C-alpha cells in the first residue's frame, strides 16, 4: 500500500494553508505551531494552497504576494525548509488532475452536506463558483497524493478530513488498495481560537472586523490595542470556564503562548482585574510573535529566496504525487 516506504521510514504528515487574508494567531496556535513541533518525528509536507484560494475571487498581484508571505511566515515560525517541504499547490499539476478524477467518484450529496461550503456560499449567494463547491475534493486530492498518514489541522477542517477518508475508502473498494487512509490530528487545546470582538465565532481571515484577529505580522502596539478592546463579560473572576467565551479564549491564548498550566494561570490572576489580564496577555503575545516577525523581516529581504525554496520543494515532492497519480490512472484504465 502507498509508496515503497519500509517499516523504518517515518510516517508522512501533510497539511495546507490558504494564501488569503492575513495569517493570524488562530492559524498559528491551531495548526502552524504543531506543524513546527512534529518536523523531526515525521516526514512533513506543507502546502500553500493557491488553487483553493481562487475558489473565491482574488486580486492577482495580492495573491502572488500572499503565496510568498505565507511561505515566509511558515519558515519564520520554525518550519525548516531543509528538512520539510513547503511548496505551492499549483506547482504540481497532479493536484488538479487527481481532483478531476475524484470528481467522477464523488456523490454530489456528500459535497452538499459540507458545512464550510454552506457558510461560504451563504455569503456569496449567486456568485458561488463550481470550484468552491468542489473545494473538499481538491483538498482530498492534496492529502491522498502523498500517501499521508496524519493531517494536523484546526477543528474547522474535521468534516473535510472525514470526507477525504470516505472518498478514499469508496475508491479503494472499487479499484483495490490505492490510497492510504489519513487520520486527522486536532489539538486538544487551541483547535478553535475565537474572535476577539466576537468570541462566539472562530477567529477567521475572512469574517469579523480588523479587531477580531491578531495577525502574525501585527506591530506590538496594534496587538496590545486589539487585546485591550477584546470582548469580556461583566463577571470578575478570571477562570477557565468555557461558557464565558471571551475570558476563556484570552486564557487559552495565554496558556498556549506561555506553556503554563491552568492552575498556575488562575492563581497568577487571582483577585486581579480584566485590565491586568489584558496587559499581561498583550506582553506575552508581543514577545511570542517577536522572533517570528524578526525572522520574517530577514527572510524577505530577498524575495527571490522564498520563490526558489518553493520551486525546490515542489521538485522534491513531485515524484511522490506522480507515483500515486499513475497508480490511480492505471487502476481506472486511463493515462
Ligand atoms: P486556513 O487559513 O483556512 O487555510 O487555515 C489554516 C489552518 O489553520 C487550518 O488547519 C485551520 O484549521 C487552522 N485554523 C484556522 N482558523 C483557526 C482558528 N480560529 N483556530 C484554530 N485553528 C484555526
Ligand atoms: N482547507 C484547509 C483550510 O482552509 C486548507 C487545506 C487545503 C488543507 N488542502 C489541505 C489542510 C490538505 C490539510 C490538508 O484550512
Short mmCIF file of C-alpha atoms and ligand atoms in Angstrom, two decimals:
data_model
loop_
_atom_site.label_atom_id
_atom_site.label_comp_id
_atom_site.label_asym_id
_atom_site.label_seq_id
_atom_site.Cartn_x
_atom_site.Cartn_y
_atom_site.Cartn_z
CA UNK A 1 0.00 0.00 0.00
CA UNK A 2 1.20 3.56 -0.66
CA UNK A 3 4.75 4.09 -1.84
CA UNK A 4 7.66 1.83 -1.02
CA UNK A 5 8.39 3.31 2.39
CA UNK A 6 9.58 0.48 4.60
CA UNK A 7 8.94 -0.13 8.29
CA UNK A 8 11.79 2.16 9.31
CA UNK A 9 10.51 5.15 7.39
CA UNK A 10 8.82 7.98 9.22
CA UNK A 11 5.08 8.43 8.86
CA UNK A 12 4.00 11.14 6.47
CA UNK A 13 2.32 14.33 7.60
CA UNK A 14 0.58 16.63 5.13
CA UNK A 15 -1.24 19.90 5.73
CA UNK A 16 -2.22 23.03 3.84
CA UNK A 17 -2.88 26.70 4.37
CA UNK A 18 -4.58 29.22 2.11
CA UNK A 19 -2.64 32.27 0.87
CA UNK A 20 -5.56 34.61 1.51
CA UNK A 21 -6.06 37.34 4.09
CA UNK A 22 -3.63 37.69 6.98
CA UNK A 23 -2.27 34.73 8.90
CA UNK A 24 -3.49 35.07 12.47
CA UNK A 25 -2.83 33.52 15.85
CA UNK A 26 -5.73 31.08 15.28
CA UNK A 27 -3.79 29.64 12.34
CA UNK A 28 -0.63 29.69 14.41
CA UNK A 29 -1.96 28.11 17.63
CA UNK A 30 -4.36 25.70 15.91
CA UNK A 31 -2.04 24.49 13.16
CA UNK A 32 1.36 26.05 12.37
CA UNK A 33 2.82 25.65 15.88
CA UNK A 34 2.11 21.91 15.68
CA UNK A 35 3.50 21.64 12.17
CA UNK A 36 6.75 23.04 13.55
CA UNK A 37 6.87 20.76 16.58
CA UNK A 38 6.42 17.46 14.68
CA UNK A 39 9.01 18.09 11.96
CA UNK A 40 11.67 15.72 13.20
CA UNK A 41 9.31 12.97 14.22
CA UNK A 42 7.51 12.77 10.84
CA UNK A 43 8.20 13.22 7.17
CA UNK A 44 6.33 16.52 6.75
CA UNK A 45 4.95 18.14 3.61
CA UNK A 46 3.21 21.52 3.87
CA UNK A 47 1.37 23.12 1.01
CA UNK A 48 0.40 26.73 0.27
CA UNK A 49 -2.97 26.00 -1.32
CA UNK A 50 -3.24 28.66 -4.02
CA UNK A 51 -5.77 26.64 -6.05
CA UNK A 52 -8.05 26.64 -3.02
CA UNK A 53 -7.57 30.41 -2.71
CA UNK A 54 -9.08 31.03 -6.17
CA UNK A 55 -12.35 29.34 -5.22
CA UNK A 56 -13.29 32.89 -4.23
CA UNK A 57 -12.25 35.97 -6.27
CA UNK A 58 -8.65 37.14 -5.70
CA UNK A 59 -6.59 40.06 -6.96
CA UNK A 60 -3.68 38.53 -8.97
CA UNK A 61 -0.96 40.80 -7.53
CA UNK A 62 -2.15 40.31 -3.98
CA UNK A 63 -2.40 36.55 -4.44
CA UNK A 64 1.16 36.32 -5.76
CA UNK A 65 2.45 38.33 -2.80
CA UNK A 66 0.41 36.29 -0.32
CA UNK A 67 1.86 33.00 -1.55
CA UNK A 68 5.35 34.30 -0.68
CA UNK A 69 4.13 35.82 2.57
CA UNK A 70 2.58 32.60 3.83
CA UNK A 71 5.61 30.53 2.87
CA UNK A 72 7.86 33.12 4.55
CA UNK A 73 5.75 33.08 7.70
CA UNK A 74 5.84 29.28 7.92
CA UNK A 75 9.63 29.38 7.76
CA UNK A 76 9.83 32.31 10.17
CA UNK A 77 7.60 30.36 12.58
CA UNK A 78 10.10 27.50 12.58
CA UNK A 79 9.47 25.23 9.61
CA UNK A 80 12.93 24.17 8.42
CA UNK A 81 12.94 24.13 4.61
CA UNK A 82 15.95 21.80 4.61
CA UNK A 83 14.03 19.13 6.46
CA UNK A 84 10.44 19.86 5.49
CA UNK A 85 8.93 20.53 2.08
CA UNK A 86 6.92 23.76 1.71
CA UNK A 87 5.55 24.08 -1.79
CA UNK A 88 2.78 25.84 -3.74
CA UNK A 89 -0.12 23.62 -4.77
CA UNK A 90 -0.30 24.98 -8.35
CA UNK A 91 3.33 23.98 -8.96
CA UNK A 92 2.35 20.32 -9.00
CA UNK A 93 -0.27 19.64 -11.67
CA UNK A 94 -1.16 16.25 -10.20
CA UNK A 95 -3.39 18.06 -7.68
CA UNK A 96 -5.70 19.33 -10.41
CA UNK A 97 -5.60 16.06 -12.30
CA UNK A 98 -6.48 13.89 -9.36
CA UNK A 99 -9.25 16.33 -8.46
CA UNK A 100 -10.91 15.77 -11.82
CA UNK A 101 -10.66 12.02 -11.48
CA UNK A 102 -12.03 12.03 -7.93
CA UNK A 103 -14.85 14.36 -9.00
CA UNK A 104 -16.13 11.46 -11.05
CA UNK A 105 -16.33 9.30 -7.93
CA UNK A 106 -17.83 11.90 -5.58
CA UNK A 107 -21.57 11.89 -4.96
CA UNK A 108 -22.98 15.45 -5.16
CA UNK A 109 -24.85 14.81 -1.93
CA UNK A 110 -21.59 14.44 0.01
CA UNK A 111 -20.49 17.92 -1.08
CA UNK A 112 -23.90 19.42 -0.43
CA UNK A 113 -23.55 18.43 3.22
CA UNK A 114 -20.27 20.30 3.82
CA UNK A 115 -20.86 22.98 6.44
CA UNK A 116 -17.99 25.17 5.27
CA UNK A 117 -19.48 25.30 1.78
CA UNK A 118 -22.89 26.16 3.19
CA UNK A 119 -21.41 29.02 5.24
CA UNK A 120 -19.20 30.42 2.48
CA UNK A 121 -21.84 30.15 -0.24
CA UNK A 122 -24.36 31.88 2.00
CA UNK A 123 -22.10 34.93 1.91
CA UNK A 124 -21.52 34.80 -1.85
CA UNK A 125 -25.03 33.95 -2.96
CA UNK A 126 -25.34 33.56 -6.76
CA UNK A 127 -21.64 34.28 -7.33
CA UNK A 128 -20.65 30.92 -5.85
CA UNK A 129 -18.29 29.04 -8.18
CA UNK A 130 -18.24 25.36 -9.00
CA UNK A 131 -14.71 25.47 -7.57
CA UNK A 132 -15.98 26.45 -4.13
CA UNK A 133 -18.42 23.56 -4.20
CA UNK A 134 -15.58 21.24 -5.24
CA UNK A 135 -13.16 22.55 -2.61
CA UNK A 136 -13.23 19.35 -0.49
CA UNK A 137 -12.33 17.15 -3.49
CA UNK A 138 -9.25 19.28 -4.17
CA UNK A 139 -8.35 19.02 -0.50
CA UNK A 140 -8.81 15.23 -0.59
CA UNK A 141 -6.51 15.11 -3.63
CA UNK A 142 -3.84 17.12 -1.81
CA UNK A 143 -3.83 14.65 1.04
CA UNK A 144 -4.18 11.40 -0.89
CA UNK A 145 -1.43 12.23 -3.42
CA UNK A 146 1.24 11.97 -0.70
CA UNK A 147 0.22 8.69 0.96
CA UNK A 148 -0.49 10.81 4.01
CA UNK A 149 -0.83 9.17 7.43
CA UNK A 150 -1.57 12.24 9.52
CA UNK A 151 -3.16 15.64 8.83
CA UNK A 152 -2.65 18.27 11.56
CA UNK A 153 -5.44 20.86 11.28
CA UNK A 154 -7.74 23.02 13.37
CA UNK A 155 -11.22 21.87 14.33
CA UNK A 156 -12.88 23.56 11.31
CA UNK A 157 -11.30 21.02 8.94
CA UNK A 158 -12.61 17.92 10.68
CA UNK A 159 -15.51 17.38 8.30
CA UNK A 160 -13.22 17.75 5.26
CA UNK A 161 -10.97 15.05 6.69
CA UNK A 162 -13.89 12.69 7.20
CA UNK A 163 -14.92 13.38 3.62
CA UNK A 164 -11.37 12.55 2.44
CA UNK A 165 -11.41 9.21 4.23
CA UNK A 166 -14.85 8.34 2.88
CA UNK A 167 -13.79 9.16 -0.65
CA UNK A 168 -10.55 7.16 -0.35
CA UNK A 169 -12.45 4.18 1.00
CA UNK A 170 -15.01 4.38 -1.76
CA UNK A 171 -12.29 4.41 -4.41
CA UNK A 172 -10.30 1.61 -2.75
CA UNK A 173 -13.43 -0.54 -2.53
CA UNK A 174 -13.84 -0.43 -6.30
CA UNK A 175 -10.22 -0.40 -7.55
CA UNK A 176 -8.33 -2.09 -4.74
CA UNK A 177 -5.99 -0.57 -2.15
CA UNK A 178 -4.82 2.61 -3.84
CA UNK A 179 -4.98 5.35 -1.22
CA UNK A 180 -3.62 5.42 2.32
CA UNK A 181 -6.39 6.41 4.76
CA UNK A 182 -5.31 9.58 6.59
CA UNK A 183 -6.11 10.46 10.19
CA UNK A 184 -6.85 14.00 11.33
CA UNK A 185 -4.72 15.34 14.16
CA UNK A 186 -6.58 18.08 16.01
CA UNK A 187 -5.00 19.69 19.09
CA UNK A 188 -6.82 19.30 22.41
CA UNK A 189 -6.33 22.97 23.23
CA UNK A 190 -6.32 25.73 20.61
CA UNK A 191 -8.12 23.88 17.82
CA UNK A 192 -10.64 26.71 17.70
CA UNK A 193 -9.32 30.11 18.73
CA UNK A 194 -12.23 32.51 18.85
CA UNK A 195 -12.51 36.07 17.56
CA UNK A 196 -11.51 38.83 19.99
CA UNK A 197 -14.53 41.03 19.31
CA UNK A 198 -16.95 38.19 18.73
CA UNK A 199 -15.74 35.26 20.85
CA UNK A 200 -18.72 33.09 19.91
CA UNK A 201 -17.26 32.62 16.41
CA UNK A 202 -13.85 31.32 15.37
CA UNK A 203 -11.08 33.80 14.59
CA UNK A 204 -11.17 33.96 10.80
CA UNK A 205 -9.29 35.59 7.95
CA UNK A 206 -12.48 36.42 6.12
CA UNK A 207 -15.02 37.18 8.84
CA UNK A 208 -15.29 39.82 11.52
CA UNK A 209 -13.63 43.23 11.63
CA UNK A 210 -9.95 44.21 11.95
CA UNK A 211 -10.07 43.96 15.72
CA UNK A 212 -11.29 40.38 15.69
CA UNK A 213 -7.95 38.80 14.78
CA UNK A 214 -4.35 39.17 15.88
CA UNK A 215 -2.22 38.76 12.79
CA UNK A 216 1.28 37.32 12.96
CA UNK A 217 2.67 40.50 11.39
CA UNK A 218 0.71 42.99 13.53
CA UNK A 219 3.02 45.58 15.18
CA UNK A 220 3.23 45.43 19.03
CA UNK A 221 1.05 48.49 19.70
CA UNK A 222 -1.71 47.13 17.46
CA UNK A 223 -1.58 43.77 19.24
CA UNK A 224 -1.87 45.44 22.66
CA UNK A 225 -4.73 47.67 21.47
CA UNK A 226 -6.69 44.75 19.98
CA UNK A 227 -6.36 42.75 23.19
CA UNK A 228 -7.46 45.76 25.26
CA UNK A 229 -10.61 46.04 23.16
CA UNK A 230 -11.39 42.29 23.32
CA UNK A 231 -14.90 41.41 24.46
CA UNK A 232 -15.12 40.06 28.02
CA UNK A 233 -18.08 39.82 30.40
CA UNK A 234 -19.43 41.53 33.49
CA UNK A 235 -18.24 38.85 35.94
CA UNK A 236 -14.94 39.46 37.67
CA UNK A 237 -13.36 36.09 38.27
CA UNK A 238 -10.54 35.02 35.94
CA UNK A 239 -11.12 31.29 35.48
CA UNK A 240 -11.09 28.75 32.63
CA UNK A 241 -14.82 28.39 32.05
CA UNK A 242 -15.91 27.51 28.53
CA UNK A 243 -19.30 29.12 28.97
CA UNK A 244 -17.58 32.51 29.35
CA UNK A 245 -16.38 32.71 25.76
CA UNK A 246 -14.35 35.93 25.85
CA UNK A 247 -12.34 35.31 29.00
CA UNK A 248 -11.89 31.63 28.20
CA UNK A 249 -10.45 32.50 24.81
CA UNK A 250 -8.00 35.04 26.28
CA UNK A 251 -6.88 32.49 28.87
CA UNK A 252 -6.39 29.78 26.22
CA UNK A 253 -4.24 32.18 24.18
CA UNK A 254 -2.24 32.95 27.33
CA UNK A 255 -1.87 29.24 28.10
CA UNK A 256 -0.63 28.39 24.60
CA UNK A 257 1.86 31.24 24.38
CA UNK A 258 3.34 30.66 27.84
CA UNK A 259 3.04 26.89 28.23
CA UNK A 260 1.96 27.44 31.86
CA UNK A 261 -0.65 25.12 33.31
CA UNK A 262 -4.17 26.23 34.01
CA UNK A 263 -3.93 26.10 37.80
CA UNK A 264 -0.87 28.36 37.78
CA UNK A 265 -2.51 30.81 35.42
CA UNK A 266 -5.65 31.04 37.58
CA UNK A 267 -3.50 31.52 40.68
CA UNK A 268 -1.48 34.26 38.95
CA UNK A 269 -4.64 36.25 38.22
CA UNK A 270 -6.49 35.54 41.47
CA UNK A 271 -8.05 38.78 42.76
CA UNK A 272 -6.80 40.69 39.69
CA UNK A 273 -8.96 42.54 37.16
CA UNK A 274 -9.50 42.06 33.44
CA UNK A 275 -7.20 45.02 32.71
CA UNK A 276 -4.33 43.13 34.41
CA UNK A 277 -5.04 40.01 32.36
CA UNK A 278 -5.18 42.01 29.14
CA UNK A 279 -1.96 43.92 29.87
CA UNK A 280 -0.07 40.75 30.68
CA UNK A 281 -1.51 38.89 27.69
CA UNK A 282 -0.54 41.80 25.43
CA UNK A 283 3.08 41.40 26.52
CA UNK A 284 3.01 37.63 26.20
CA UNK A 285 1.67 37.75 22.64
CA UNK A 286 4.00 40.58 21.58
CA UNK A 287 7.02 38.68 22.93
CA UNK A 288 5.77 35.37 21.48
CA UNK A 289 5.47 36.84 17.99
CA UNK A 290 8.61 38.99 18.11
CA UNK A 291 11.07 36.26 16.99
CA UNK A 292 8.73 35.26 14.13
CA UNK A 293 8.46 38.87 12.96
CA UNK A 294 12.22 39.43 13.16
CA UNK A 295 12.98 36.28 11.23
CA UNK A 296 10.31 37.11 8.65
CA UNK A 297 11.91 40.50 8.01
CA UNK A 298 15.32 38.91 7.44
CA UNK A 299 13.92 36.21 5.18
CA UNK A 300 12.00 38.57 2.94
CA UNK A 301 14.88 40.98 2.30
CA UNK A 302 15.50 38.88 -0.77
CA UNK A 303 12.09 37.98 -2.31
CA UNK A 304 13.73 35.54 -4.74
CA UNK A 305 14.84 33.42 -1.83
CA UNK A 306 11.33 32.23 -0.91
CA UNK A 307 10.45 31.62 -4.57
CA UNK A 308 13.46 29.39 -5.01
CA UNK A 309 12.65 27.44 -1.84
CA UNK A 310 9.11 26.83 -3.14
CA UNK A 311 10.42 25.65 -6.51
CA UNK A 312 12.96 23.31 -4.93
CA UNK A 313 10.39 21.80 -2.57
CA UNK A 314 7.99 21.13 -5.45
CA UNK A 315 10.75 19.33 -7.32
CA UNK A 316 11.43 17.22 -4.26
CA UNK A 317 7.88 16.03 -3.65
CA UNK A 318 6.52 15.92 -7.22
CA UNK A 319 7.67 12.31 -7.78
CA UNK A 320 5.59 11.14 -4.80
CA UNK A 321 2.44 12.74 -6.23
CA UNK A 322 3.13 11.46 -9.72
CA UNK A 323 3.61 7.93 -8.50
CA UNK A 324 0.25 7.93 -6.72
CA UNK A 325 -1.48 9.57 -9.70
CA UNK A 326 -0.06 6.90 -12.01
CA UNK A 327 -1.35 4.18 -9.75
CA UNK A 328 -4.82 5.76 -9.85
CA UNK A 329 -4.78 6.07 -13.64
CA UNK A 330 -3.56 2.50 -14.09
CA UNK A 331 -6.32 1.34 -11.76
CA UNK A 332 -9.11 3.01 -13.70
CA UNK A 333 -7.67 2.23 -17.13
CA UNK A 334 -6.59 5.66 -18.40
CA UNK A 335 -3.32 7.52 -18.96
P1 LIG B 1 -6.86 28.45 6.57
O1 LIG B 1 -6.45 29.81 6.97
O2 LIG B 1 -8.33 28.30 6.46
O3 LIG B 1 -6.11 27.94 5.38
O4 LIG B 1 -6.42 27.52 7.78
C1 LIG B 1 -5.10 27.05 8.01
C2 LIG B 1 -5.08 26.20 9.26
O5 LIG B 1 -5.40 26.98 10.42
C3 LIG B 1 -6.10 25.05 9.23
O6 LIG B 1 -5.52 23.90 9.80
C4 LIG B 1 -7.22 25.56 10.09
O7 LIG B 1 -7.96 24.52 10.69
C5 LIG B 1 -6.47 26.37 11.15
N1 LIG B 1 -7.31 27.44 11.71
C6 LIG B 1 -7.93 28.44 11.03
N2 LIG B 1 -8.62 29.24 11.86
C7 LIG B 1 -8.43 28.74 13.12
C8 LIG B 1 -8.87 29.13 14.43
N3 LIG B 1 -9.65 30.19 14.62
N4 LIG B 1 -8.48 28.37 15.49
C9 LIG B 1 -7.68 27.29 15.31
N5 LIG B 1 -7.23 26.88 14.12
C10 LIG B 1 -7.58 27.58 13.02
N1 LIG B 2 -8.97 23.62 3.67
C1 LIG B 2 -7.84 23.90 4.51
C2 LIG B 2 -8.13 25.18 5.31
O1 LIG B 2 -8.83 26.04 4.86
C3 LIG B 2 -6.57 24.07 3.73
C4 LIG B 2 -6.15 22.82 3.06
C5 LIG B 2 -6.17 22.57 1.71
C6 LIG B 2 -5.66 21.64 3.68
N2 LIG B 2 -5.67 21.32 1.47
C7 LIG B 2 -5.37 20.72 2.63
C8 LIG B 2 -5.43 21.28 5.01
C9 LIG B 2 -4.87 19.45 2.91
C10 LIG B 2 -4.94 19.99 5.27
C11 LIG B 2 -4.66 19.10 4.22
O2 LIG B 2 -7.61 25.32 6.37
#
